[in-house]
Amino acid sequence: MPTHQNDKGHEQPQHQLKRHLDWTAKQGRILTDNGNALSYYSEENGFAFAEEELPHYHLERGNSHTVFRGWAREKFDEVDTFIPASINHLMEYVKVKRLHGSPIVGAWNRPLFTGKWEHSTDSDEVVYNIQTGTLFVDLRIPRSKPIVLWENLGKGLGGSTNWQDSRQILESMTDEDLRLYSRQHVFWGFSVLTKESSTNESHLMKKLPICTRHHCIDWNYVPNRPRPRPNKWYIEEKPEEEGHCNEWKEWSYSCDENGQCYYWENWDRVEGDEKGEGLRLALRKRVPEKEATNNSLDGILVVVGDHFNYILSRQLTGRETSYPQVNNLVEMVDNAIENGDRHTAVSYLGGHGTISSGWKIDTALQPWRHNMNVFDCVGSVDSKSNGLKVKIAADGPSFFEWEVLIGQTVWDIYESSFKDANVLEALMNGNGSPSRL
């Protein structure tokens, strides 16, 4: 394997490249207690779960647009008729009550991720976890990723932003580069907050809020190999004099054989997110009803304060090879490369940026998109057409009735702190301020 450069442009010796290739596996070892986590989620252990709680349950059934939209409308419109009947059954089954407020709305960094005998810190990876009251995008990129090597790969395309050209860039990479590139992570979905309505006296976290995340785009997901346990955890807030949650811990919901949480993560607030109480926006790309199960058309943009995260789904050609034995995208890429199958090594789009920079992307899965305007990326906007990248059609006072047009793509609003569609349109076109609105 040739020598590469990390995100700071420094050459990486072989042992550092080996550590980079182990990054995804290490994250998995910490998260699952070396693969033992599934055994902890059992009725005998006191942590039974419903099938509907599984992260990819709605993704695999193709009903996430209906279900997530219903959850969002329940939260903001307080209209119970929008909730699928299954959610009431689910709440009763797992003996919890729904929480409408969230202490973790904001943009978050992860200083520490630890479990048993391994740990990872923000010296090892850049993490932007942007959580609205509904949708989230969680982006994690190892600092050992040779970003400098790839940042200029798109310059020969004349600033083009479409998927075909991004695929052309990926196809220009060596086999070793594709393996290195695959070691990163991003996922998005809907966070449901609950609280146990019956207590488990043996569990010290029984009084804390519980977050269950439902995924719809997931870097680690491969078809027919969904995660077999919930993405479910307790939220412990650090007491703050001013009443804001600026730091919190994520504790695994289930416990190991010693009655202890088998992993935990420390999260602290990123400057500029207005403590989650100012600007908030959650958009999801609209999919025609006849294409509701076509996950390749999906996309999301979430904004809290000055920070945004975005992600677009993987674009498949239909010629990809299935690898039934793999558990995640990294294993799929490694298997595909080993079998000379470069076509299957495809990727998602995703990244972070700030409004104050002019909606510029500063941290991306695809480093050749750095410094691009996010709307050029998610909507393939022709900025020469009329000077406007985003248009909003408001058919009523509720943002659920607004239609956001980015380029030729239509997006629905799941959450917004804006009461005036014109003000939001001006901000998204660079003519407003990311101050509290």
mmCIF file of C-alpha atoms in Angstrom, residues 63-77 132-136 188-191 214 216 280-287 298-303 398-404 410-418 424:
data_model
loop_
_atom_site.group_PDB
_atom_site.id
_atom_site.type_symbol
_atom_site.label_atom_id
_atom_site.label_comp_id
_atom_site.label_asym_id
_atom_site.label_seq_id
_atom_site.Cartn_x
_atom_site.Cartn_y
_atom_site.Cartn_z
ATOM 1 C CA ASN A 63 -43.011 3.910 4.896
ATOM 2 C CA SER A 64 -40.683 6.377 6.633
ATOM 3 C CA HIS A 65 -42.089 9.409 4.780
ATOM 4 C CA THR A 66 -45.578 8.728 6.124
ATOM 5 C CA VAL A 67 -44.465 7.681 9.604
ATOM 6 C CA PHE A 68 -41.846 10.405 10.180
ATOM 7 C CA ARG A 69 -44.118 13.093 8.784
ATOM 8 C CA GLY A 70 -46.823 11.917 11.161
ATOM 9 C CA TRP A 71 -44.480 12.061 14.148
ATOM 10 C CA ALA A 72 -43.393 15.583 13.191
ATOM 11 C CA ARG A 73 -46.960 16.815 12.784
ATOM 12 C CA GLU A 74 -47.929 15.315 16.115
ATOM 13 C CA LYS A 75 -45.076 17.234 17.744
ATOM 14 C CA PHE A 76 -45.830 20.635 16.209
ATOM 15 C CA ASP A 77 -49.489 20.490 15.163
ATOM 16 C CA THR A 132 -33.375 19.125 15.684
ATOM 17 C CA GLY A 133 -36.506 18.309 17.636
ATOM 18 C CA THR A 134 -37.340 15.785 14.922
ATOM 19 C CA LEU A 135 -34.682 14.898 12.329
ATOM 20 C CA PHE A 136 -30.928 14.504 12.843
ATOM 21 C CA TRP A 188 -29.787 10.319 9.519
ATOM 22 C CA GLY A 189 -33.284 9.726 10.729
ATOM 23 C CA PHE A 190 -35.888 10.666 13.318
ATOM 24 C CA SER A 191 -35.211 10.803 17.072
ATOM 25 C CA HIS A 214 -34.908 5.522 13.504
ATOM 26 C CA CYS A 216 -33.363 6.183 6.854
ATOM 27 C CA ARG A 280 -34.002 25.403 13.590
ATOM 28 C CA LEU A 281 -34.839 23.828 10.252
ATOM 29 C CA ALA A 282 -35.329 20.236 9.096
ATOM 30 C CA LEU A 283 -35.912 19.445 5.403
ATOM 31 C CA ARG A 284 -36.406 16.139 3.656
ATOM 32 C CA LYS A 285 -36.376 15.561 -0.071
ATOM 33 C CA ARG A 286 -39.843 14.756 -1.349
ATOM 34 C CA VAL A 287 -40.271 11.442 -3.101
ATOM 35 C CA ASP A 298 -33.746 10.387 -0.354
ATOM 36 C CA GLY A 299 -31.984 13.403 1.153
ATOM 37 C CA ILE A 300 -32.019 15.596 4.237
ATOM 38 C CA LEU A 301 -30.784 18.998 5.416
ATOM 39 C CA VAL A 302 -30.887 19.950 9.115
ATOM 40 C CA VAL A 303 -29.940 23.349 10.545
ATOM 41 C CA SER A 398 -48.137 26.165 8.717
ATOM 42 C CA PHE A 399 -44.665 25.207 7.458
ATOM 43 C CA PHE A 400 -46.075 21.740 6.788
ATOM 44 C CA GLU A 401 -47.915 23.394 3.903
ATOM 45 C CA TRP A 402 -44.791 25.027 2.448
ATOM 46 C CA GLU A 403 -42.927 23.594 -0.532
ATOM 47 C CA VAL A 404 -39.179 24.175 -0.840
ATOM 48 C CA VAL A 410 -38.731 19.498 -4.048
ATOM 49 C CA TRP A 411 -38.281 19.308 -0.277
ATOM 50 C CA ASP A 412 -40.739 19.075 2.624
ATOM 51 C CA ILE A 413 -40.279 20.855 5.943
ATOM 52 C CA TYR A 414 -40.438 18.714 9.074
ATOM 53 C CA GLU A 415 -39.494 21.467 11.514
ATOM 54 C CA SER A 416 -38.939 25.217 11.308
ATOM 55 C CA SER A 417 -38.465 28.137 13.685
ATOM 56 C CA PHE A 418 -39.560 30.476 10.857
ATOM 57 C CA LEU A 424 -36.638 31.709 5.242
#
